mmCIF file of C-alpha atoms in Angstrom:
data_model
loop_
_atom_site.group_PDB
_atom_site.id
_atom_site.type_symbol
_atom_site.label_atom_id
_atom_site.label_comp_id
_atom_site.label_asym_id
_atom_site.label_seq_id
_atom_site.Cartn_x
_atom_site.Cartn_y
_atom_site.Cartn_z
ATOM 1 C CA UNK A 255 -0.477 0.177 0.024
ATOM 2 C CA UNK A 256 1.557 3.192 -1.021
ATOM 3 C CA UNK A 257 1.083 5.321 2.473
ATOM 4 C CA UNK A 258 3.418 8.848 3.295
ATOM 5 C CA UNK A 259 5.666 8.417 6.057
ATOM 6 C CA UNK A 260 5.580 11.337 8.349
ATOM 7 C CA UNK A 261 6.508 12.788 11.248
ATOM 8 C CA UNK A 262 3.073 12.820 13.698
ATOM 9 C CA UNK A 263 1.785 16.579 14.264
ATOM 10 C CA UNK A 264 -1.134 16.779 17.285
ATOM 11 C CA UNK A 265 -3.532 17.342 13.943
ATOM 12 C CA UNK A 266 -3.758 13.668 14.124
ATOM 13 C CA UNK A 267 -4.303 13.357 17.464
ATOM 14 C CA UNK A 268 -7.889 12.422 18.082
ATOM 15 C CA UNK A 269 -6.367 9.786 14.250
ATOM 16 C CA UNK A 270 -4.572 8.176 16.506
ATOM 17 C CA UNK A 271 -6.295 7.801 19.533
ATOM 18 C CA UNK A 272 -8.389 5.653 17.379
ATOM 19 C CA UNK A 273 -6.310 3.807 15.745
ATOM 20 C CA UNK A 274 -5.050 2.819 19.257
ATOM 21 C CA UNK A 275 -7.449 1.738 20.296
ATOM 22 C CA UNK A 276 -8.860 -0.492 17.612
ATOM 23 C CA UNK A 277 -5.475 -1.767 17.889
ATOM 24 C CA UNK A 278 -4.765 -2.185 21.521
ATOM 25 C CA UNK A 279 -8.970 -3.796 21.193
ATOM 26 C CA UNK A 280 -7.481 -6.255 19.166
ATOM 27 C CA UNK A 281 -4.684 -7.439 20.500
ATOM 28 C CA UNK A 282 -5.348 -7.548 24.064
ATOM 29 C CA UNK A 283 -8.413 -9.537 22.856
ATOM 30 C CA UNK A 284 -6.150 -12.101 21.919
ATOM 31 C CA UNK A 285 -4.129 -12.582 24.763
ATOM 32 C CA UNK A 286 -7.612 -12.810 26.687
ATOM 33 C CA UNK A 287 -7.002 -9.497 28.964
ATOM 34 C CA UNK A 288 -9.468 -7.520 26.774
ATOM 35 C CA UNK A 289 -11.017 -6.400 30.470
ATOM 36 C CA UNK A 290 -8.071 -4.173 30.836
ATOM 37 C CA UNK A 291 -8.309 -2.536 28.165
ATOM 38 C CA UNK A 292 -8.732 1.819 29.022
ATOM 39 C CA UNK A 293 -8.987 4.499 25.464
ATOM 40 C CA UNK A 294 -5.909 5.612 25.195
ATOM 41 C CA UNK A 295 -6.864 9.326 26.487
ATOM 42 C CA UNK A 296 -7.557 7.867 30.051
ATOM 43 C CA UNK A 297 -4.964 5.744 29.946
ATOM 44 C CA UNK A 298 -1.413 5.981 32.288
ATOM 45 C CA UNK A 299 0.399 5.795 29.353
ATOM 46 C CA UNK A 300 -0.816 8.290 27.021
ATOM 47 C CA UNK A 301 1.712 10.815 28.394
ATOM 48 C CA UNK A 302 4.505 8.409 27.152
ATOM 49 C CA UNK A 303 3.370 7.479 24.138
ATOM 50 C CA UNK A 304 3.258 11.869 23.155
ATOM 51 C CA UNK A 305 6.882 11.899 24.847
ATOM 52 C CA UNK A 306 7.483 9.295 22.266
ATOM 53 C CA UNK A 307 9.583 9.828 18.856
ATOM 54 C CA UNK A 308 5.637 9.579 16.950
ATOM 55 C CA UNK A 309 6.121 8.771 12.701
ATOM 56 C CA UNK A 310 2.152 7.999 11.426
ATOM 57 C CA UNK A 311 1.655 6.447 7.974
ATOM 58 C CA UNK A 312 -0.530 8.501 6.700
ATOM 59 C CA UNK A 313 -2.985 8.108 2.844
ATOM 60 C CA UNK A 314 -5.102 11.136 1.614
ATOM 61 C CA UNK A 315 -5.191 12.413 5.327
ATOM 62 C CA UNK A 316 -5.795 9.152 7.179
ATOM 63 C CA UNK A 317 -3.949 7.395 10.239
ATOM 64 C CA UNK A 318 -3.281 4.060 9.134
ATOM 65 C CA UNK A 319 -0.647 2.614 11.569
ATOM 66 C CA UNK A 320 2.467 5.101 13.784
ATOM 67 C CA UNK A 321 5.102 3.707 15.502
ATOM 68 C CA UNK A 322 6.265 5.249 18.568
ATOM 69 C CA UNK A 323 10.638 5.786 19.562
ATOM 70 C CA UNK A 324 12.644 6.346 22.656
ATOM 71 C CA UNK A 325 16.177 5.610 22.846
ATOM 72 C CA UNK A 326 16.951 1.986 22.301
ATOM 73 C CA UNK A 327 13.599 1.330 21.990
ATOM 74 C CA UNK A 328 10.495 0.817 19.768
ATOM 75 C CA UNK A 329 7.846 1.559 22.043
ATOM 76 C CA UNK A 330 4.420 1.483 20.614
ATOM 77 C CA UNK A 331 3.413 0.314 16.628
ATOM 78 C CA UNK A 332 -0.010 -0.160 15.986
ATOM 79 C CA UNK A 333 -2.232 -0.393 12.680
ATOM 80 C CA UNK A 334 -5.452 0.451 12.024
ATOM 81 C CA UNK A 335 -6.964 -3.061 12.045
ATOM 82 C CA UNK A 336 -9.160 -2.370 8.410
ATOM 83 C CA UNK A 337 -5.583 -2.168 6.988
ATOM 84 C CA UNK A 338 -3.464 -4.813 8.804
ATOM 85 C CA UNK A 339 -1.560 -7.050 6.224
ATOM 86 C CA UNK A 340 -0.762 -4.020 3.882
ATOM 87 C CA UNK A 341 3.004 -2.819 4.067
ATOM 88 C CA UNK A 342 2.183 -1.032 6.499
ATOM 89 C CA UNK A 343 3.843 -2.093 9.413
ATOM 90 C CA UNK A 344 6.824 -3.241 7.718
ATOM 91 C CA UNK A 345 7.305 0.199 6.211
ATOM 92 C CA UNK A 346 7.034 2.090 10.136
ATOM 93 C CA UNK A 347 9.981 -0.668 10.412
ATOM 94 C CA UNK A 348 11.718 0.402 8.070
ATOM 95 C CA UNK A 349 12.072 4.345 9.675
ATOM 96 C CA UNK A 350 11.743 2.693 13.728
ATOM 97 C CA UNK A 351 14.988 0.501 12.941
ATOM 98 C CA UNK A 352 17.088 3.464 10.781
ATOM 99 C CA UNK A 353 15.933 6.361 13.614
ATOM 100 C CA UNK A 354 16.497 3.993 16.919
ATOM 101 C CA UNK A 355 20.299 3.308 17.528
ATOM 102 C CA UNK A 356 21.080 -0.221 18.568
ATOM 103 C CA UNK A 357 21.068 -2.259 20.456
ATOM 104 C CA UNK A 358 16.756 -1.652 20.293
ATOM 105 C CA UNK A 359 14.617 -3.205 23.538
ATOM 106 C CA UNK A 360 10.652 -3.968 22.155
ATOM 107 C CA UNK A 361 8.337 -6.194 25.162
ATOM 108 C CA UNK A 362 5.545 -8.002 22.718
ATOM 109 C CA UNK A 363 2.800 -10.345 24.213
ATOM 110 C CA UNK A 364 3.862 -13.690 23.934
ATOM 111 C CA UNK A 365 1.062 -15.247 21.777
ATOM 112 C CA UNK A 366 0.905 -12.031 19.638
ATOM 113 C CA UNK A 367 2.961 -14.059 16.308
ATOM 114 C CA UNK A 368 1.990 -11.641 14.301
ATOM 115 C CA UNK A 369 3.539 -9.400 15.203
ATOM 116 C CA UNK A 370 6.964 -11.691 16.660
ATOM 117 C CA UNK A 371 7.115 -12.755 12.816
ATOM 118 C CA UNK A 372 7.344 -8.958 11.713
ATOM 119 C CA UNK A 373 9.975 -7.739 14.351
ATOM 120 C CA UNK A 374 11.373 -10.989 14.387
ATOM 121 C CA UNK A 375 11.989 -10.498 10.131
ATOM 122 C CA UNK A 376 14.010 -7.249 11.573
ATOM 123 C CA UNK A 377 16.127 -9.092 13.537
ATOM 124 C CA UNK A 378 15.253 -8.718 16.785
ATOM 125 C CA UNK A 379 15.734 -12.218 18.640
ATOM 126 C CA UNK A 380 13.261 -12.936 22.016
ATOM 127 C CA UNK A 381 16.608 -12.717 25.182
ATOM 128 C CA UNK A 382 13.399 -12.903 28.165
ATOM 129 C CA UNK A 383 9.929 -14.716 28.412
ATOM 130 C CA UNK A 384 7.950 -12.865 31.889
ATOM 131 C CA UNK A 385 4.481 -13.816 32.595
ATOM 132 C CA UNK A 386 3.429 -12.031 35.258
ATOM 133 C CA UNK A 387 -0.219 -10.825 36.876
ATOM 134 C CA UNK A 388 -1.776 -7.583 35.063
ATOM 135 C CA UNK A 389 -2.254 -5.345 38.386
ATOM 136 C CA UNK A 390 -3.979 -5.136 41.490
ATOM 137 C CA UNK A 391 -6.661 -4.891 39.713
ATOM 138 C CA UNK A 392 -7.199 -6.874 37.728
ATOM 139 C CA UNK A 393 -5.486 -9.954 38.524
ATOM 140 C CA UNK A 394 -4.914 -12.459 35.301
ATOM 141 C CA UNK A 395 -1.774 -13.886 33.759
ATOM 142 C CA UNK A 396 0.084 -12.804 31.162
ATOM 143 C CA UNK A 397 2.714 -13.786 29.454
ATOM 144 C CA UNK A 398 5.301 -11.282 27.225
ATOM 145 C CA UNK A 399 8.465 -11.477 25.516
ATOM 146 C CA UNK A 400 11.263 -9.006 25.399
ATOM 147 C CA UNK A 401 13.405 -8.633 22.665
ATOM 148 C CA UNK A 402 15.669 -7.312 21.311
ATOM 149 C CA UNK A 403 17.653 -5.825 18.182
ATOM 150 C CA UNK A 404 21.799 -5.733 18.591
#
């Protein structure tokens, strides 16, 4: 798919929230964790995301996905579920890998095989797996892998 990748601008905030919410719910459902979903606008990590270096994938003014980067960390990457499997994640990964100094780390649900496959395509390898409770409020177990690109 022909998309433009560019630096995030506040004009995309509403669309970024929509993409994040839809893709995050999809991600949580696949892990059996939909009960912990919070809209991005209400999430405690909103400020953390907005402090990232964010790049957006846009086509004809519509935000289709984004990536959030911090020093040595791929912090966020989400593609609108309606536009997945069309190469947008690949385009965002190219930007991420070209902008981050190695080593680069990321965290991903252990059973998120589609995301892990994308990361592995760019050289990431699983270095640690942790299973723990989500929080005191949500006493559900989840498993998360830390992956690294050296």
